[in-house]
Short mmCIF file of N, CA and C and ligand atoms in Angstrom, two decimals:
data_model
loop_
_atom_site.label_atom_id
_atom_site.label_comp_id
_atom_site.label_asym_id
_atom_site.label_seq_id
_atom_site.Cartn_x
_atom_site.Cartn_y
_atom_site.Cartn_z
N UNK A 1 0.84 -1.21 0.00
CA UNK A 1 0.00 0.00 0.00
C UNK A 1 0.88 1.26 0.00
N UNK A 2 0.64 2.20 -0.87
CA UNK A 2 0.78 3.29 -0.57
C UNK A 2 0.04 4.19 -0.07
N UNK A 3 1.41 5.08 0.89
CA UNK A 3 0.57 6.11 1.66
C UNK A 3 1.28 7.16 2.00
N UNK A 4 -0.13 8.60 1.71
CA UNK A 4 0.24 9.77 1.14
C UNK A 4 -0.74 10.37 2.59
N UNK A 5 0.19 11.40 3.22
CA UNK A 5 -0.57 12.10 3.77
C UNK A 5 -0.30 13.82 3.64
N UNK A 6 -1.07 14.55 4.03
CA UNK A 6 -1.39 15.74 3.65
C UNK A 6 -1.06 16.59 4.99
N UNK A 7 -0.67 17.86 5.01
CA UNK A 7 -0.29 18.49 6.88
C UNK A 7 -0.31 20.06 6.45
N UNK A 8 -1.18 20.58 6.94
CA UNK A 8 -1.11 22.00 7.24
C UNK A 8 -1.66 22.82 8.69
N UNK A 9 -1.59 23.93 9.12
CA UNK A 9 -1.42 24.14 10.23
C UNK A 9 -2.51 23.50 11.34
N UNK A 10 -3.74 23.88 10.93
CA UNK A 10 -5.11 23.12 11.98
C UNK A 10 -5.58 21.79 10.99
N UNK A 11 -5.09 21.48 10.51
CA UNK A 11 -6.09 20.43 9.79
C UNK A 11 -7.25 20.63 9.47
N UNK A 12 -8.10 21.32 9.21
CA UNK A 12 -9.73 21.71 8.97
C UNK A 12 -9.33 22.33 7.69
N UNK A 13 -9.08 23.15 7.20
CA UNK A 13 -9.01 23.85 5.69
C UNK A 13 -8.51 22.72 4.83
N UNK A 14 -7.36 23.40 4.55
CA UNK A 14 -6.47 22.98 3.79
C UNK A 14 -6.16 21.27 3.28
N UNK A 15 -5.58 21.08 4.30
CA UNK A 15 -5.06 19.52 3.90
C UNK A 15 -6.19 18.42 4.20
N UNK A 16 -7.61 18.78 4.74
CA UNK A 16 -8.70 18.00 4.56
C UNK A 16 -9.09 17.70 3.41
N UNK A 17 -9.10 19.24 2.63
CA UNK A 17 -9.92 19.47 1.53
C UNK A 17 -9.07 18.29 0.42
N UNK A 18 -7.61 18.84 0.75
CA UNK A 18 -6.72 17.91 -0.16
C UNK A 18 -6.72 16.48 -0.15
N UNK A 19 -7.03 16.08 1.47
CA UNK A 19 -7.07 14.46 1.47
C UNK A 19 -8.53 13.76 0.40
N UNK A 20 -9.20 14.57 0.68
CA UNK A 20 -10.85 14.59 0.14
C UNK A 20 -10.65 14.84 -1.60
N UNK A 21 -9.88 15.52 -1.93
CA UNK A 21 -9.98 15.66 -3.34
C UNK A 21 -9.33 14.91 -3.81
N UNK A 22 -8.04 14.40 -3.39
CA UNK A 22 -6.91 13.16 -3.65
C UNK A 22 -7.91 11.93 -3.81
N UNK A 23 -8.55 11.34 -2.55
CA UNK A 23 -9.32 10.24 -2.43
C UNK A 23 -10.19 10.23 -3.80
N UNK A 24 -10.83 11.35 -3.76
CA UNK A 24 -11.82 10.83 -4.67
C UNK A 24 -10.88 11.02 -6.33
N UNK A 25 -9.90 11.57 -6.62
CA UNK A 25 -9.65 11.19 -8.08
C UNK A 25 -8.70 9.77 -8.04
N UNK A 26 -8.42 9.35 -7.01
CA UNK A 26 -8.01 8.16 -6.36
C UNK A 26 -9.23 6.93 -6.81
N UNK A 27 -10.01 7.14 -6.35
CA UNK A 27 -11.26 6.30 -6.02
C UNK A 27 -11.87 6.61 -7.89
N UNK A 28 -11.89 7.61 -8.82
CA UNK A 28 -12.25 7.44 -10.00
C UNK A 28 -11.31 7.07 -11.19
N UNK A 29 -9.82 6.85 -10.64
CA UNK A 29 -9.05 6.12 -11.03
C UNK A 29 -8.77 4.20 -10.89
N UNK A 30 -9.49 4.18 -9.93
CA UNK A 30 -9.94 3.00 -9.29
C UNK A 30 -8.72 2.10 -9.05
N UNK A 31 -8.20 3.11 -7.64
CA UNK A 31 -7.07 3.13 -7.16
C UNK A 31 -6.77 2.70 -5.56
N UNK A 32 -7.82 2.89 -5.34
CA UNK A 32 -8.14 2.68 -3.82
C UNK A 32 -7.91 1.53 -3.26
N UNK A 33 -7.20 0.64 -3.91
CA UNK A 33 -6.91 -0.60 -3.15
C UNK A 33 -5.24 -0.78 -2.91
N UNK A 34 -4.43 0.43 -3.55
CA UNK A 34 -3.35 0.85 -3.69
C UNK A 34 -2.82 2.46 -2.95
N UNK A 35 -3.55 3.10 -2.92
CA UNK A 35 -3.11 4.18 -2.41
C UNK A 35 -4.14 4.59 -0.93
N UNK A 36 -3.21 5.06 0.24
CA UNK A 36 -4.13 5.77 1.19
C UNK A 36 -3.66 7.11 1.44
N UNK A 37 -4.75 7.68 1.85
CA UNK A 37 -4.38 8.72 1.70
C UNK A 37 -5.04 9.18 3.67
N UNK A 38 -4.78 10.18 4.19
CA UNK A 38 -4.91 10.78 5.28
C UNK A 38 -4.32 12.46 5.77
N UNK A 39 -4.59 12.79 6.32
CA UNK A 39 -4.23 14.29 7.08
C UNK A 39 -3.88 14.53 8.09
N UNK A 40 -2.93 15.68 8.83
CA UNK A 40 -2.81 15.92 10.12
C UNK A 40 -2.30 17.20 10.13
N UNK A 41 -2.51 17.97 11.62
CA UNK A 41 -2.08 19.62 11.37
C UNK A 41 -0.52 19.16 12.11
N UNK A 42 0.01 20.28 11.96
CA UNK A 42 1.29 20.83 12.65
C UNK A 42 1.03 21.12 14.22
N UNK A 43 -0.26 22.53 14.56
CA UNK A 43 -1.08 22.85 15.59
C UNK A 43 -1.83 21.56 16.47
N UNK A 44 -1.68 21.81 17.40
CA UNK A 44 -3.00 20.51 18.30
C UNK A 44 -4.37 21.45 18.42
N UNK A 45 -4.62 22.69 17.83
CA UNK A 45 -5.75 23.55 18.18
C UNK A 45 -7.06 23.02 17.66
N UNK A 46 -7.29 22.46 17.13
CA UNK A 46 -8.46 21.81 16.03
C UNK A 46 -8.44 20.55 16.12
N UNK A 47 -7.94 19.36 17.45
CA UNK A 47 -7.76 18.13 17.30
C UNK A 47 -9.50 17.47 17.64
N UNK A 48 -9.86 16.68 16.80
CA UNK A 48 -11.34 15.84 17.10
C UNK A 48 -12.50 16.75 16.24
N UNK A 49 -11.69 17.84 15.58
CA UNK A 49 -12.78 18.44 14.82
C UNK A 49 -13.00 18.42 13.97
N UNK A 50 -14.45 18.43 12.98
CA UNK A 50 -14.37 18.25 11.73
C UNK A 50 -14.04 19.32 10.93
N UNK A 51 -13.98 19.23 9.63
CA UNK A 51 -13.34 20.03 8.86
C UNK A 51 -14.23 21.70 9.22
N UNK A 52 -13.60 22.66 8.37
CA UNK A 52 -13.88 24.00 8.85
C UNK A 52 -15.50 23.82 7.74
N UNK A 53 -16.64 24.14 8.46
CA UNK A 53 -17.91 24.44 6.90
C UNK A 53 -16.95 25.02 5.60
N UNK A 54 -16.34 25.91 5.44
CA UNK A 54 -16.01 26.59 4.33
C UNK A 54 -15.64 25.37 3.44
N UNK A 55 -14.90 24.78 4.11
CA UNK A 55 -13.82 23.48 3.14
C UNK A 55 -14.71 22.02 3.25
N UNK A 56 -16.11 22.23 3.92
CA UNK A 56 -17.01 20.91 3.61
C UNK A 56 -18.40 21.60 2.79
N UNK A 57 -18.10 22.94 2.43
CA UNK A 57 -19.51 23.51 1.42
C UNK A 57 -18.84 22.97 0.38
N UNK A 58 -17.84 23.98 -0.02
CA UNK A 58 -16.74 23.79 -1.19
C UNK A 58 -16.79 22.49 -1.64
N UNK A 59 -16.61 21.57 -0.84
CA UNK A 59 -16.59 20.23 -1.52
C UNK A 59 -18.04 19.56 -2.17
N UNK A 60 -18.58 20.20 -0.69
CA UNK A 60 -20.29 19.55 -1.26
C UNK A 60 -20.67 19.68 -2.82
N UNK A 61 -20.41 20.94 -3.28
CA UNK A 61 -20.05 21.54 -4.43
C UNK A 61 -20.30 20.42 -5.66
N UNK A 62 -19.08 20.03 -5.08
CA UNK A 62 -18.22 19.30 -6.40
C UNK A 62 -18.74 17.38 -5.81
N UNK A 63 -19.79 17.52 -4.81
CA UNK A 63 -20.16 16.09 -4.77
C UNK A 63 -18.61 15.01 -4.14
N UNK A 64 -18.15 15.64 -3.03
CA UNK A 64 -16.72 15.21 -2.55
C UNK A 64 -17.55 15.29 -0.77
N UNK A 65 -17.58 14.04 -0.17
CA UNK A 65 -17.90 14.22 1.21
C UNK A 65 -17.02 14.46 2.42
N UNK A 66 -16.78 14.82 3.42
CA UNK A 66 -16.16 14.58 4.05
C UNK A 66 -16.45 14.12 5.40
N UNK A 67 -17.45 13.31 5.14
CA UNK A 67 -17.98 12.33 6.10
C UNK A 67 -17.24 11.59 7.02
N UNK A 68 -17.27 12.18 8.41
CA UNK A 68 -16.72 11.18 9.67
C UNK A 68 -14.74 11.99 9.56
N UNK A 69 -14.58 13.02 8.62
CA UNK A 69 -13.03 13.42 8.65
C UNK A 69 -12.84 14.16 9.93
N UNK A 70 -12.31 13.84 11.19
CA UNK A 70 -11.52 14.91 12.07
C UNK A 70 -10.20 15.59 12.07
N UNK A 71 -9.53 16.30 12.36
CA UNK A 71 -9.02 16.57 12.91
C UNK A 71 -7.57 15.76 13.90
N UNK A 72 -6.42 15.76 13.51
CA UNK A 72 -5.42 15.13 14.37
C UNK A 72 -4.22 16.01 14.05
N UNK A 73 -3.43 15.51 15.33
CA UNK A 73 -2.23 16.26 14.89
C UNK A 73 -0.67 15.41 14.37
N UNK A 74 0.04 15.61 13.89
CA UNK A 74 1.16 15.13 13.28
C UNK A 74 1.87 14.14 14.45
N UNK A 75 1.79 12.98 14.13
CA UNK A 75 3.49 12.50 15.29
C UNK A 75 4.22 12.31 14.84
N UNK A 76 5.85 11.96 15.35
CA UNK A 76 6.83 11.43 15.10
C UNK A 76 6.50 10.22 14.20
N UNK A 77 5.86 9.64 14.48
CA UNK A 77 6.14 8.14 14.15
C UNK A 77 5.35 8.67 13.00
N UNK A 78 5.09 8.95 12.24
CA UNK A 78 4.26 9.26 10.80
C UNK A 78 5.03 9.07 9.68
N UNK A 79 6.36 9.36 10.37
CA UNK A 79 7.59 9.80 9.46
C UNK A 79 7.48 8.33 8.57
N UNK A 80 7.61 6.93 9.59
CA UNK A 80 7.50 5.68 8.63
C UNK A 80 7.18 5.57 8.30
N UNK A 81 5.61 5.79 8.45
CA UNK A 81 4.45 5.19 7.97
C UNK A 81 3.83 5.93 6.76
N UNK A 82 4.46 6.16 6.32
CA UNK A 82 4.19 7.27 5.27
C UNK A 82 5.25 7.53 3.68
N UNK A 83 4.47 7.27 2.68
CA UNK A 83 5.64 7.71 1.21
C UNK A 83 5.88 8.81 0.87
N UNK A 84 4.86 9.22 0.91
CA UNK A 84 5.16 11.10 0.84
C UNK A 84 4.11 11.76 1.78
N UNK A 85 4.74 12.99 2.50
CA UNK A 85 4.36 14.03 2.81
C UNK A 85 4.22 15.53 2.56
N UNK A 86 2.85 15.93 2.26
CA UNK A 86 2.78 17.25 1.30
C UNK A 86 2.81 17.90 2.22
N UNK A 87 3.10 19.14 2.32
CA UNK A 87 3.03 20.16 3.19
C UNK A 87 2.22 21.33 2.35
N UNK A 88 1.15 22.14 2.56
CA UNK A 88 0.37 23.16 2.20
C UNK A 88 1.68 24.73 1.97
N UNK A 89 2.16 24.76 2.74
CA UNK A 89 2.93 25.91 2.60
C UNK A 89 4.68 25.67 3.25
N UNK A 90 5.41 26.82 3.53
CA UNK A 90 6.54 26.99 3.32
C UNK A 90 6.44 26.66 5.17
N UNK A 91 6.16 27.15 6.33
CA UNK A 91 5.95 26.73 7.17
C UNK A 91 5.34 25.70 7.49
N UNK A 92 4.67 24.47 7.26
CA UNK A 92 3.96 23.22 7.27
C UNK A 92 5.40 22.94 6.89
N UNK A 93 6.13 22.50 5.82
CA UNK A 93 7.20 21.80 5.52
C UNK A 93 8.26 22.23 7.12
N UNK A 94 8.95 23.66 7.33
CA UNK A 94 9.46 23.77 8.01
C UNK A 94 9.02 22.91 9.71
N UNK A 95 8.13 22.88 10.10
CA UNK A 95 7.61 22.51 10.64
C UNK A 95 7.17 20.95 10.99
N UNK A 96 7.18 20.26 9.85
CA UNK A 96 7.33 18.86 9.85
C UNK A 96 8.20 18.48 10.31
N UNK A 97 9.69 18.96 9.33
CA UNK A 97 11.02 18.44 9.72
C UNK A 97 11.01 18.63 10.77
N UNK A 98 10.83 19.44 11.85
CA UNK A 98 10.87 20.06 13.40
C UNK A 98 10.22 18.83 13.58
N UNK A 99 8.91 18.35 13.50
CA UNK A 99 8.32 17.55 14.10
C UNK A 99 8.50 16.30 14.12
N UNK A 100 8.99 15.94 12.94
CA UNK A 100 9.02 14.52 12.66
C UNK A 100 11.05 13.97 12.57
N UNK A 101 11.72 14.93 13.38
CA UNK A 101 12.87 14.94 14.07
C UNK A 101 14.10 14.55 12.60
N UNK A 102 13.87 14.71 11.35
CA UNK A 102 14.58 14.95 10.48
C UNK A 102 15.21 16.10 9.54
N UNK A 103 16.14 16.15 8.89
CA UNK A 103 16.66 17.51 8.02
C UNK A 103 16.68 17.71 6.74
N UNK A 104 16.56 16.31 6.02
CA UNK A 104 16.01 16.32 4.39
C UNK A 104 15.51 14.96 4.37
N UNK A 105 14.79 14.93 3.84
CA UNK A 105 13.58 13.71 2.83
C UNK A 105 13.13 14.11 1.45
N UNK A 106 13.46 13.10 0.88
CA UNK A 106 12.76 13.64 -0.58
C UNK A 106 11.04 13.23 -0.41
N UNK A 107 10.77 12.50 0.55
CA UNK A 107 8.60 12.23 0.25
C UNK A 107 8.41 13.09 1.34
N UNK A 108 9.22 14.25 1.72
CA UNK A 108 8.66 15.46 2.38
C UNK A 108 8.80 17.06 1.44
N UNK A 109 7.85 17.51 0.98
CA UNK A 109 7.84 18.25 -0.25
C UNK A 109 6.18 19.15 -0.03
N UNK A 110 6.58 20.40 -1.01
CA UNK A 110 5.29 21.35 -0.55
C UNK A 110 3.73 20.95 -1.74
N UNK A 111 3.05 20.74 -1.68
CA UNK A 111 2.35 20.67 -2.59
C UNK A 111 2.39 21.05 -4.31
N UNK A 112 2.31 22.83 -4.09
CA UNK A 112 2.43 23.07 -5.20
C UNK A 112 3.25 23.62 -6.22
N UNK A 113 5.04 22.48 -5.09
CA UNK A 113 5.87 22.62 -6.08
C UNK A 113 6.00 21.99 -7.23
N UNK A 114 4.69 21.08 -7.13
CA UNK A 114 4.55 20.16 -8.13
C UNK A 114 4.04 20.51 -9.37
N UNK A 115 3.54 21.87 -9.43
CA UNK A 115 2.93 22.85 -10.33
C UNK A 115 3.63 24.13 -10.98
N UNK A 116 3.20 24.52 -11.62
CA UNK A 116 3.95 25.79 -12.10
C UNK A 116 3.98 26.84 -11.36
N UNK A 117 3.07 26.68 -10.31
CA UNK A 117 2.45 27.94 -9.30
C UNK A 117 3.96 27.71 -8.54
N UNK A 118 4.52 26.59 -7.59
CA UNK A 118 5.17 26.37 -7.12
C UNK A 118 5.20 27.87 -6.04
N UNK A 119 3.81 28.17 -5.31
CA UNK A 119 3.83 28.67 -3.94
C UNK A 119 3.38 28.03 -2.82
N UNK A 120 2.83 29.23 -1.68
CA UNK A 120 2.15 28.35 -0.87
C UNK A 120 0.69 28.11 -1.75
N UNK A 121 -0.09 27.01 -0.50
CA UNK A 121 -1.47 27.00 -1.10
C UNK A 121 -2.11 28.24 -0.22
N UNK A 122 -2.90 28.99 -0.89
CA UNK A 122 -3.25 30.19 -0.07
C UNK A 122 -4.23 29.78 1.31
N UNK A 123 -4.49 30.24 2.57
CA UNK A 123 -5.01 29.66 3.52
C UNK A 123 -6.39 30.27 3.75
N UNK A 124 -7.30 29.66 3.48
CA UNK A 124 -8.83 30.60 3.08
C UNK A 124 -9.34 30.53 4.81
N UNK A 125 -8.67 29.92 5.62
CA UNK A 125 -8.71 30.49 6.75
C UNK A 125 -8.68 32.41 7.25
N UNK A 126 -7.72 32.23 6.96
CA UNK A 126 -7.46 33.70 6.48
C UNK A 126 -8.01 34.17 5.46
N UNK A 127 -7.93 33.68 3.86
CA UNK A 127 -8.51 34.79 2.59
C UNK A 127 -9.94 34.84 2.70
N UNK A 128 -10.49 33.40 3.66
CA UNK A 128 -11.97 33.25 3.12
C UNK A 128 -12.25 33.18 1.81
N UNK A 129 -11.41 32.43 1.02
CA UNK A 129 -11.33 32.20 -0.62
C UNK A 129 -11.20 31.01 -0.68
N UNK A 130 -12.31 29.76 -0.81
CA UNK A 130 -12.28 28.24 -0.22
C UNK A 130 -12.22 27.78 -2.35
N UNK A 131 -12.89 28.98 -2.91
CA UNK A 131 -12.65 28.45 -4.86
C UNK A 131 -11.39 28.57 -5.03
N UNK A 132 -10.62 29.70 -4.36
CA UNK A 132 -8.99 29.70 -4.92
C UNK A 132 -8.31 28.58 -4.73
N UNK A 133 -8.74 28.14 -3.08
CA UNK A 133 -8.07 27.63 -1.96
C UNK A 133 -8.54 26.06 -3.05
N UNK A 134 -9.63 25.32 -3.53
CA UNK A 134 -10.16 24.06 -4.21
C UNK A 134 -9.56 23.86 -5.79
N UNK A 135 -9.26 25.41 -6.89
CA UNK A 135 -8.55 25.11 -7.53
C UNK A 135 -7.06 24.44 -7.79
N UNK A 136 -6.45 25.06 -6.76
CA UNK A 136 -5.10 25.41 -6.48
C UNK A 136 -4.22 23.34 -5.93
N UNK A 137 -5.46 23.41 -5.32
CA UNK A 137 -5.19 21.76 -4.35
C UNK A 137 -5.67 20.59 -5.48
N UNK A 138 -6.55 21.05 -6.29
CA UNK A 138 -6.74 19.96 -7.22
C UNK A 138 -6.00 19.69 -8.28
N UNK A 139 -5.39 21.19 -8.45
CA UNK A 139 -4.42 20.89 -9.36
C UNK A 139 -2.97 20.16 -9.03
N UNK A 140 -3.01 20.34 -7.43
CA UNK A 140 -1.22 19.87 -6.84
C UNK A 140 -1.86 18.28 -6.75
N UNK A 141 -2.73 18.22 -6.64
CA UNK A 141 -3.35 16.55 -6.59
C UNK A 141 -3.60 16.26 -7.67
N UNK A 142 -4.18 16.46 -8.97
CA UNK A 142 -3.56 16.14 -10.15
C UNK A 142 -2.84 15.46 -9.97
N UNK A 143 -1.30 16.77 -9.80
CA UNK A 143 0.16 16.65 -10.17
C UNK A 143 0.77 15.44 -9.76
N UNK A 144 0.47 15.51 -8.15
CA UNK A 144 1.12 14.00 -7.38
C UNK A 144 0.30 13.18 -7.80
N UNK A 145 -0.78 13.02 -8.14
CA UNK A 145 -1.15 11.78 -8.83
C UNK A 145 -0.17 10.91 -9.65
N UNK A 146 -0.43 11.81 -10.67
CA UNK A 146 0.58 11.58 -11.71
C UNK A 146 1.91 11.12 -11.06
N UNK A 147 2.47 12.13 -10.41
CA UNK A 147 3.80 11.72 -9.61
C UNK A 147 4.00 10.36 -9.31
N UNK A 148 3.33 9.90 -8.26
CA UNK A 148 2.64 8.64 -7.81
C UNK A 148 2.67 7.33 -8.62
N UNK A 149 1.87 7.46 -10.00
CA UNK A 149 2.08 6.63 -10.46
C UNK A 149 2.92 6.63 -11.71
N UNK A 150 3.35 7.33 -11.53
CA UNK A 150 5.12 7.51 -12.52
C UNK A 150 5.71 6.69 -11.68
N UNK A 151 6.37 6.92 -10.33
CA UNK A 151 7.46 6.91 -9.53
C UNK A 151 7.12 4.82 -9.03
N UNK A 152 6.03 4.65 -8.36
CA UNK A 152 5.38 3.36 -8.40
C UNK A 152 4.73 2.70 -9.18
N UNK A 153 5.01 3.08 -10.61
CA UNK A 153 4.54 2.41 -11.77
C UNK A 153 2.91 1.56 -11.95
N UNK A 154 1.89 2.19 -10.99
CA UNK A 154 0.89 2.45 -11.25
C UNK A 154 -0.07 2.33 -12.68
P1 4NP B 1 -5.56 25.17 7.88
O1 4NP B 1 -6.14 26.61 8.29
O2 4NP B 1 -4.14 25.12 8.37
O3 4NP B 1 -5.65 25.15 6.38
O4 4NP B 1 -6.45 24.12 8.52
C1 4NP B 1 -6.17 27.11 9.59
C2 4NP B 1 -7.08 26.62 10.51
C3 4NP B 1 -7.14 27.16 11.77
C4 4NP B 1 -6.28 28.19 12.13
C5 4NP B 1 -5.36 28.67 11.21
C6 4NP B 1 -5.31 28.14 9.95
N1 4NP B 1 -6.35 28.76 13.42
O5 4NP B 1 -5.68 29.80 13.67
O6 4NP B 1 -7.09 28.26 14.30
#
């Protein structure tokens, strides 16, 4: 099995939305018996909670549930259990390494360096921009898709 998890600061925006949009082009690739996918923040502020409404309308949207998703925070031990780790922004990456007690990994990487954008993902926590915040993540999930099954011959 592979397994991909997603980390930005509270877990409710950002890297929910991403686990949720991954899964499902996962699941219409009919992939799901090969890839897992999951989330966790950096912060313990948002632990047991479900995603933020903004980032479970947004999805409703597009027919993407996020049924039964909480809230957790990052451990050490993730570091194994895990092929790649996306980080949402330039702090989420910094912040991993802090957490997960290492100084370079190549399956620790920012989302949308995988794109031409190659910034952060913007935090609609803050912009209150959950369409910028849903384009931006589907496209870095695209990308690692692809990545994914380039690299594991998928
Ligand atoms: P996220 O957004 O990292 O995309 O989940 C945030 C969620 C909560 C807070 C900040 C950012 N907060 O300050 O509580």
């Amino acid at each position: 099995m592979i397994r991909v998890l997603f980390v930005c600061l509270g877990n409710i925006c950002r890297s929910p939305m991403a686990e949720a949009i991954m899964r499902d082009l996962i699941e219409k690739e009919h992939l799901h018996d090969k890839i897992l996918v999951d989330s966790a923040a950096t912060s313990s502020w948002h632990i047991g909670e479900p995603p933020h409404s903004g980032t479970k309308d947004k999805l409703w949207e597009y027919s993407i549930s996020t049924e039964g998703m909480q809230s957790r925070q990052l451990q050490k031990h993730d570091f194994e259990q895990y092929d790649y780790m996306i980080g949402m922004d330039e702090n989420n990456i910094r912040n991993m390494y802090t957490m997960l007690g290492q100084s370079n990994s190549p399956k620790i990487f920012r989302l949308l360096d995988l794109t031409d954008h190659r910034k952060d993902v913007p935090d609609p926590y803050y912009t209150g921009d959950f369409q910028e915040t849903y384009n931006l993540v589907l496209e870095g999930c695209q990308a690692l898709l692809e990545k994914i099954k380039r690299e594991k011959k998928l």
